Amino acid sequence: MNDSTPRRLLLLDHYADGEDARHFSLRIDLPLAADLAVIPGQFFMLSVPGVGEAPFTYVSLPDRSGRFTALIRRMGTLTEALFAQPVGAVLGYRGPFGKGWPLFFSAKRVLVVAGGCGLAPLAGVIDEAISHYLPQRLSLIYGARNADAQVLRRERAEWQQRLPMIETLDEAPVGMRQGSPLQHFGEFFAATPPDAVLCCGPEPLMLATAEACLKRGLSRDKVWLSLERRMHCADGLCGHCYLGPSYVCQDGPTYRYDRFLQLQSRYSARPGLQDHNFC
Ligand SMILES: Cc1cc2nc3c(=O)[nH]c(=O)nc-3n(C[C@H](O)[C@H](O)[C@H](O)COP(=O)(O)OP(=O)(O)OC[C@H]3O[C@@H](n4cnc5c(N)ncnc54)[C@H](O)[C@@H]3O)c2cc1C
Ligand code: FES
């Protein structure tokens, strides 16, 4: 179990990165061994003193000095207060929490499908593939509403040079691909059918992606999603984040699709995924 007392987190820098979103550079004061072993897809709890606490995902993972980045969209009280903090502010940190993505691309071809801010929890997987000299095993389809809504501008510019990647916009200017990621799905399946698919984004996109994968012959245990639930303790104590018998803060937020369907079928009170997430 994690200690529930927040540790010191320093706000080092930030820049605008997408509509109402900022890319924050943060540093955990005195990082612990667990902070240096974060797996992409895991999350942390960030608190603004006197305001509150909320879960966020790591974009770049903590280095030895505890420095990492996060892409945060302004939503309500906590993020509003965070956006008002000056560089140098001392915030609170708890984590890491949850289970990350399976990093099995050393042996397989992986297709990453992301929508909107859902690219943030997948950035670590892409960087991990690049740092292991395996970018050819990984392809990316990234969709956003329009150019303003796209996030991780700097990272995408680098990834474009390193791996097969499709960017598509719902409202596309001339010269850019138009439509949802699913409309461009066939290209990667035709060229190099993936052995596994990792998806994060608005819930309808994740469900449609999973079903499209099944139609193309992928089995349910080869598709992974990242769920968003309201979280308070992040430590399996409060029960706010449950999905059937599973606590998303501990067993998730990443779930294999077969497991998700199994949990969902035992959770008839709230069918489907949540109707809200930060993507
Ligand atoms: C595992 C995980 C990882 C996340 N990673 C990121 C990230 O990397 N970047 C990012 O910007 N956000 C992320 N989020 C979402 C972020 O935690 C919420 O947007 C957070 O509530 C913002 O706090 P707030 O006080 O600013 O807004 P709030 O005042 O909490 O929320 C604003 C509005 O959004 C609704 N809302 C917020 N969160 C939820 C929810 N989970 N379910 C239903 N309704 C909700 C509220 O009802 C309200 O209407 C993540 C969430 C989870 C569970
Ligand atoms: S957030 Fe408390 S049990 Fe998951």
mmCIF file of C-alpha atoms in Angstrom, residues 5-266:
data_model
loop_
_atom_site.group_PDB
_atom_site.id
_atom_site.type_symbol
_atom_site.label_atom_id
_atom_site.label_comp_id
_atom_site.label_asym_id
_atom_site.label_seq_id
_atom_site.Cartn_x
_atom_site.Cartn_y
_atom_site.Cartn_z
ATOM 1 C CA THR A 5 0.625 11.592 2.688
ATOM 2 C CA PRO A 6 1.493 13.718 -0.359
ATOM 3 C CA ARG A 7 5.170 14.329 -1.040
ATOM 4 C CA ARG A 8 6.633 17.578 -2.373
ATOM 5 C CA LEU A 9 6.319 18.157 -6.123
ATOM 6 C CA LEU A 10 7.971 21.175 -7.730
ATOM 7 C CA LEU A 11 6.433 22.946 -10.706
ATOM 8 C CA LEU A 12 9.456 23.563 -12.951
ATOM 9 C CA ASP A 13 7.916 24.862 -16.147
ATOM 10 C CA HIS A 14 4.925 24.681 -18.465
ATOM 11 C CA TYR A 15 3.817 25.596 -21.973
ATOM 12 C CA ALA A 16 0.526 25.613 -23.867
ATOM 13 C CA ASP A 17 0.031 22.311 -25.680
ATOM 14 C CA GLY A 18 -3.441 22.055 -27.192
ATOM 15 C CA GLU A 19 -6.753 23.709 -26.506
ATOM 16 C CA ASP A 20 -7.046 24.509 -22.786
ATOM 17 C CA ALA A 21 -4.180 22.119 -22.092
ATOM 18 C CA ARG A 22 -0.677 22.657 -20.754
ATOM 19 C CA HIS A 23 2.410 20.511 -20.738
ATOM 20 C CA PHE A 24 3.854 20.664 -17.218
ATOM 21 C CA SER A 25 7.398 19.882 -16.229
ATOM 22 C CA LEU A 26 7.414 18.645 -12.621
ATOM 23 C CA ARG A 27 9.974 17.258 -10.190
ATOM 24 C CA ILE A 28 9.343 14.902 -7.287
ATOM 25 C CA ASP A 29 11.446 16.051 -4.355
ATOM 26 C CA LEU A 30 13.488 13.071 -3.113
ATOM 27 C CA PRO A 31 12.132 10.417 -5.513
ATOM 28 C CA LEU A 32 11.717 6.875 -4.203
ATOM 29 C CA ALA A 33 12.578 3.650 -6.006
ATOM 30 C CA ALA A 34 8.917 3.223 -7.085
ATOM 31 C CA ASP A 35 8.971 6.650 -8.760
ATOM 32 C CA LEU A 36 11.917 5.572 -10.890
ATOM 33 C CA ALA A 37 10.177 2.363 -11.973
ATOM 34 C CA VAL A 38 6.975 3.888 -13.384
ATOM 35 C CA ILE A 39 5.418 2.005 -16.297
ATOM 36 C CA PRO A 40 3.701 4.046 -19.046
ATOM 37 C CA GLY A 41 -0.052 4.132 -18.381
ATOM 38 C CA GLN A 42 0.283 4.338 -14.596
ATOM 39 C CA PHE A 43 -0.897 7.535 -12.892
ATOM 40 C CA PHE A 44 -0.169 9.809 -9.949
ATOM 41 C CA MET A 45 -2.275 12.049 -7.694
ATOM 42 C CA LEU A 46 -1.405 15.740 -7.886
ATOM 43 C CA SER A 47 -2.573 18.112 -5.181
ATOM 44 C CA VAL A 48 -2.663 21.878 -5.040
ATOM 45 C CA PRO A 49 -2.392 22.797 -1.350
ATOM 46 C CA GLY A 50 -5.679 24.013 0.059
ATOM 47 C CA VAL A 51 -7.599 23.122 -3.111
ATOM 48 C CA GLY A 52 -7.679 19.365 -3.670
ATOM 49 C CA GLU A 53 -6.232 16.409 -5.506
ATOM 50 C CA ALA A 54 -6.848 14.615 -8.839
ATOM 51 C CA PRO A 55 -5.302 11.808 -10.906
ATOM 52 C CA PHE A 56 -3.064 12.485 -13.914
ATOM 53 C CA THR A 57 -0.940 10.333 -16.126
ATOM 54 C CA TYR A 58 2.800 10.589 -16.793
ATOM 55 C CA VAL A 59 3.829 11.705 -20.311
ATOM 56 C CA SER A 60 7.579 11.350 -19.839
ATOM 57 C CA LEU A 61 8.467 9.096 -16.912
ATOM 58 C CA PRO A 62 10.423 10.304 -13.854
ATOM 59 C CA ASP A 63 14.183 10.421 -14.406
ATOM 60 C CA ARG A 64 16.736 9.942 -11.630
ATOM 61 C CA SER A 65 16.210 13.463 -10.340
ATOM 62 C CA GLY A 66 12.442 12.825 -10.171
ATOM 63 C CA ARG A 67 11.705 15.055 -13.165
ATOM 64 C CA PHE A 68 8.799 14.110 -15.434
ATOM 65 C CA THR A 69 6.113 15.747 -17.564
ATOM 66 C CA ALA A 70 2.309 15.679 -17.635
ATOM 67 C CA LEU A 71 -0.257 16.976 -20.104
ATOM 68 C CA ILE A 72 -3.101 18.550 -18.152
ATOM 69 C CA ARG A 73 -6.366 19.909 -19.468
ATOM 70 C CA ARG A 74 -8.242 22.629 -17.610
ATOM 71 C CA MET A 75 -11.499 21.063 -16.386
ATOM 72 C CA GLY A 76 -12.578 22.440 -13.007
ATOM 73 C CA THR A 77 -11.459 23.539 -9.559
ATOM 74 C CA LEU A 78 -8.181 21.656 -9.215
ATOM 75 C CA THR A 79 -6.861 22.231 -12.727
ATOM 76 C CA GLU A 80 -7.973 25.880 -12.643
ATOM 77 C CA ALA A 81 -5.899 26.338 -9.459
ATOM 78 C CA LEU A 82 -2.966 24.444 -10.993
ATOM 79 C CA PHE A 83 -2.972 26.682 -14.088
ATOM 80 C CA ALA A 84 -2.765 29.710 -11.747
ATOM 81 C CA GLN A 85 0.356 28.414 -9.942
ATOM 82 C CA PRO A 86 3.670 30.173 -10.658
ATOM 83 C CA VAL A 87 6.791 28.332 -11.780
ATOM 84 C CA GLY A 88 8.563 27.221 -8.591
ATOM 85 C CA ALA A 89 5.307 26.433 -6.744
ATOM 86 C CA VAL A 90 5.350 23.466 -4.372
ATOM 87 C CA LEU A 91 2.559 20.986 -5.050
ATOM 88 C CA GLY A 92 1.718 17.558 -3.624
ATOM 89 C CA TYR A 93 2.400 14.149 -5.206
ATOM 90 C CA ARG A 94 1.287 10.592 -4.447
ATOM 91 C CA GLY A 95 2.064 7.636 -6.612
ATOM 92 C CA PRO A 96 2.732 5.821 -8.801
ATOM 93 C CA PHE A 97 -0.632 4.043 -8.924
ATOM 94 C CA GLY A 98 -2.362 1.421 -11.011
ATOM 95 C CA LYS A 99 -1.225 -0.887 -13.766
ATOM 96 C CA GLY A 100 0.461 0.404 -16.896
ATOM 97 C CA TRP A 101 0.282 -0.783 -20.485
ATOM 98 C CA PRO A 102 1.793 -4.160 -21.340
ATOM 99 C CA LEU A 103 5.188 -3.433 -22.902
ATOM 100 C CA PHE A 104 5.297 -6.461 -25.146
ATOM 101 C CA PHE A 105 6.288 -4.798 -28.378
ATOM 102 C CA SER A 106 9.781 -6.295 -28.352
ATOM 103 C CA ALA A 107 8.184 -9.464 -29.705
ATOM 104 C CA LYS A 108 5.117 -8.089 -31.492
ATOM 105 C CA ARG A 109 3.654 -5.467 -33.809
ATOM 106 C CA VAL A 110 1.583 -3.012 -31.841
ATOM 107 C CA LEU A 111 -0.940 -0.497 -33.127
ATOM 108 C CA VAL A 112 -1.545 2.490 -30.855
ATOM 109 C CA VAL A 113 -4.851 4.321 -31.356
ATOM 110 C CA ALA A 114 -5.318 7.618 -29.528
ATOM 111 C CA GLY A 115 -7.964 10.315 -29.529
ATOM 112 C CA GLY A 116 -7.512 13.868 -28.185
ATOM 113 C CA CYS A 117 -5.716 14.011 -24.816
ATOM 114 C CA GLY A 118 -5.785 10.190 -24.817
ATOM 115 C CA LEU A 119 -2.401 10.407 -26.488
ATOM 116 C CA ALA A 120 -0.839 11.433 -23.141
ATOM 117 C CA PRO A 121 -0.927 8.013 -21.371
ATOM 118 C CA LEU A 122 0.402 6.360 -24.538
ATOM 119 C CA ALA A 123 3.382 8.687 -25.011
ATOM 120 C CA GLY A 124 5.547 6.602 -22.691
ATOM 121 C CA VAL A 125 4.845 3.451 -24.706
ATOM 122 C CA ILE A 126 5.911 5.180 -27.929
ATOM 123 C CA ASP A 127 9.055 6.632 -26.346
ATOM 124 C CA GLU A 128 9.869 3.248 -24.849
ATOM 125 C CA ALA A 129 9.628 1.616 -28.299
ATOM 126 C CA ILE A 130 11.878 4.302 -29.786
ATOM 127 C CA SER A 131 14.451 4.016 -27.007
ATOM 128 C CA HIS A 132 14.608 0.247 -27.518
ATOM 129 C CA TYR A 133 15.225 0.772 -31.244
ATOM 130 C CA LEU A 134 11.935 -0.906 -32.059
ATOM 131 C CA PRO A 135 9.820 1.871 -33.535
ATOM 132 C CA GLN A 136 9.192 -0.210 -36.668
ATOM 133 C CA ARG A 137 7.166 -2.589 -34.487
ATOM 134 C CA LEU A 138 4.829 0.173 -33.445
ATOM 135 C CA SER A 139 2.350 2.234 -35.503
ATOM 136 C CA LEU A 140 0.255 5.163 -34.320
ATOM 137 C CA ILE A 141 -3.103 6.561 -35.401
ATOM 138 C CA TYR A 142 -3.912 9.831 -33.679
ATOM 139 C CA GLY A 143 -7.232 11.596 -34.106
ATOM 140 C CA ALA A 144 -8.427 14.950 -32.800
ATOM 141 C CA ARG A 145 -11.409 17.212 -33.344
ATOM 142 C CA ASN A 146 -9.348 19.874 -35.121
ATOM 143 C CA ALA A 147 -5.780 21.188 -35.191
ATOM 144 C CA ASP A 148 -6.280 23.260 -32.017
ATOM 145 C CA ALA A 149 -7.351 20.169 -30.075
ATOM 146 C CA GLN A 150 -4.197 18.204 -30.940
ATOM 147 C CA VAL A 151 -1.794 17.716 -28.025
ATOM 148 C CA LEU A 152 1.878 16.744 -27.589
ATOM 149 C CA ARG A 153 2.980 18.913 -30.513
ATOM 150 C CA ARG A 154 6.734 18.498 -29.895
ATOM 151 C CA GLU A 155 6.522 14.739 -29.326
ATOM 152 C CA ARG A 156 4.427 14.185 -32.477
ATOM 153 C CA ALA A 157 6.946 16.106 -34.580
ATOM 154 C CA GLU A 158 9.655 13.698 -33.415
ATOM 155 C CA TRP A 159 7.525 10.558 -33.750
ATOM 156 C CA GLN A 160 6.637 11.491 -37.349
ATOM 157 C CA GLN A 161 10.317 10.937 -38.185
ATOM 158 C CA ARG A 162 10.606 7.685 -36.299
ATOM 159 C CA LEU A 163 7.533 5.485 -36.799
ATOM 160 C CA PRO A 164 4.591 4.834 -39.136
ATOM 161 C CA MET A 165 2.020 7.386 -38.031
ATOM 162 C CA ILE A 166 -1.318 8.712 -39.244
ATOM 163 C CA GLU A 167 -2.821 11.941 -37.934
ATOM 164 C CA THR A 168 -6.432 12.669 -38.707
ATOM 165 C CA LEU A 169 -8.837 15.485 -37.817
ATOM 166 C CA ASP A 170 -12.632 15.584 -37.674
ATOM 167 C CA GLU A 171 -12.437 19.079 -39.157
ATOM 168 C CA ALA A 172 -9.400 18.898 -41.414
ATOM 169 C CA PRO A 173 -7.924 21.711 -43.502
ATOM 170 C CA VAL A 174 -6.950 20.917 -47.094
ATOM 171 C CA GLY A 175 -3.947 18.602 -47.191
ATOM 172 C CA MET A 176 -4.684 16.816 -43.932
ATOM 173 C CA ARG A 177 -6.494 13.555 -43.383
ATOM 174 C CA GLN A 178 -10.116 13.844 -42.398
ATOM 175 C CA GLY A 179 -12.251 11.579 -40.240
ATOM 176 C CA SER A 180 -11.985 9.453 -37.149
ATOM 177 C CA PRO A 181 -8.997 7.148 -36.518
ATOM 178 C CA LEU A 182 -11.231 4.211 -37.406
ATOM 179 C CA GLN A 183 -11.614 5.468 -40.957
ATOM 180 C CA HIS A 184 -7.865 4.976 -41.448
ATOM 181 C CA PHE A 185 -7.632 1.740 -39.552
ATOM 182 C CA GLY A 186 -7.615 -0.453 -42.640
ATOM 183 C CA GLU A 187 -4.265 0.936 -43.836
ATOM 184 C CA PHE A 188 -2.297 -0.500 -40.951
ATOM 185 C CA PHE A 189 -4.250 -3.726 -40.852
ATOM 186 C CA ALA A 190 -3.658 -4.204 -44.591
ATOM 187 C CA ALA A 191 0.060 -3.315 -44.518
ATOM 188 C CA THR A 192 1.229 -4.905 -41.263
ATOM 189 C CA PRO A 193 -1.608 -6.465 -39.273
ATOM 190 C CA PRO A 194 -0.952 -5.731 -35.597
ATOM 191 C CA ASP A 195 -0.692 -8.460 -32.965
ATOM 192 C CA ALA A 196 -2.022 -6.115 -30.309
ATOM 193 C CA VAL A 197 -3.819 -2.772 -30.090
ATOM 194 C CA LEU A 198 -3.556 -0.201 -27.287
ATOM 195 C CA CYS A 199 -6.245 2.482 -27.253
ATOM 196 C CA CYS A 200 -6.970 5.576 -25.173
ATOM 197 C CA GLY A 201 -9.377 8.404 -25.913
ATOM 198 C CA PRO A 202 -13.056 9.257 -25.652
ATOM 199 C CA GLU A 203 -15.040 6.192 -24.611
ATOM 200 C CA PRO A 204 -16.978 5.781 -27.857
ATOM 201 C CA LEU A 205 -13.675 5.713 -29.747
ATOM 202 C CA MET A 206 -12.230 3.042 -27.436
ATOM 203 C CA LEU A 207 -15.282 0.804 -27.738
ATOM 204 C CA ALA A 208 -15.507 1.248 -31.518
ATOM 205 C CA THR A 209 -11.780 0.546 -31.857
ATOM 206 C CA ALA A 210 -12.060 -2.641 -29.827
ATOM 207 C CA GLU A 211 -15.000 -3.878 -31.883
ATOM 208 C CA ALA A 212 -13.279 -2.970 -35.170
ATOM 209 C CA CYS A 213 -10.249 -5.002 -34.062
ATOM 210 C CA LEU A 214 -12.438 -8.020 -33.346
ATOM 211 C CA LYS A 215 -14.052 -7.712 -36.781
ATOM 212 C CA ARG A 216 -10.583 -7.784 -38.328
ATOM 213 C CA GLY A 217 -9.756 -11.020 -36.557
ATOM 214 C CA LEU A 218 -7.921 -9.849 -33.442
ATOM 215 C CA SER A 219 -9.045 -11.648 -30.305
ATOM 216 C CA ARG A 220 -10.336 -9.797 -27.215
ATOM 217 C CA ASP A 221 -7.192 -10.538 -25.251
ATOM 218 C CA LYS A 222 -5.100 -8.574 -27.780
ATOM 219 C CA VAL A 223 -6.867 -5.254 -27.257
ATOM 220 C CA TRP A 224 -6.221 -2.894 -24.323
ATOM 221 C CA LEU A 225 -8.093 0.204 -23.145
ATOM 222 C CA SER A 226 -7.470 2.792 -20.444
ATOM 223 C CA LEU A 227 -10.503 3.620 -18.285
ATOM 224 C CA GLU A 228 -11.266 6.798 -16.442
ATOM 225 C CA ARG A 229 -13.123 6.699 -13.153
ATOM 226 C CA ARG A 230 -13.544 9.194 -10.374
ATOM 227 C CA MET A 231 -10.764 8.600 -7.879
ATOM 228 C CA HIS A 232 -10.286 9.731 -4.324
ATOM 229 C CA CYS A 233 -7.841 7.551 -2.424
ATOM 230 C CA ALA A 234 -6.237 5.886 -5.522
ATOM 231 C CA ASP A 235 -5.262 3.150 -3.125
ATOM 232 C CA GLY A 236 -8.118 0.638 -3.057
ATOM 233 C CA LEU A 237 -9.639 2.060 0.119
ATOM 234 C CA CYS A 238 -12.564 4.358 -0.695
ATOM 235 C CA GLY A 239 -14.393 2.349 -3.379
ATOM 236 C CA HIS A 240 -15.112 5.377 -5.610
ATOM 237 C CA CYS A 241 -13.572 3.868 -8.708
ATOM 238 C CA TYR A 242 -15.043 0.390 -8.762
ATOM 239 C CA LEU A 243 -15.964 -1.507 -11.930
ATOM 240 C CA GLY A 244 -17.724 -4.607 -10.670
ATOM 241 C CA PRO A 245 -15.330 -6.264 -8.237
ATOM 242 C CA SER A 246 -12.377 -4.375 -9.692
ATOM 243 C CA TYR A 247 -10.924 -1.102 -8.422
ATOM 244 C CA VAL A 248 -9.760 0.886 -11.431
ATOM 245 C CA CYS A 249 -7.133 2.677 -9.313
ATOM 246 C CA GLN A 250 -5.438 -0.629 -8.550
ATOM 247 C CA ASP A 251 -6.353 -3.124 -11.286
ATOM 248 C CA GLY A 252 -6.532 -0.449 -14.018
ATOM 249 C CA PRO A 253 -6.645 2.087 -15.478
ATOM 250 C CA THR A 254 -5.473 -0.169 -18.341
ATOM 251 C CA TYR A 255 -7.637 -3.239 -18.938
ATOM 252 C CA ARG A 256 -7.523 -5.995 -21.484
ATOM 253 C CA TYR A 257 -10.740 -5.891 -23.488
ATOM 254 C CA ASP A 258 -11.869 -9.403 -22.524
ATOM 255 C CA ARG A 259 -11.412 -8.516 -18.853
ATOM 256 C CA PHE A 260 -13.269 -5.233 -19.334
ATOM 257 C CA LEU A 261 -16.235 -7.015 -20.967
ATOM 258 C CA GLN A 262 -16.292 -9.565 -18.166
ATOM 259 C CA LEU A 263 -16.332 -6.832 -15.494
ATOM 260 C CA GLN A 264 -18.887 -4.795 -17.381
ATOM 261 C CA SER A 265 -21.277 -7.732 -17.597
ATOM 262 C CA ARG A 266 -21.132 -7.986 -13.793
#
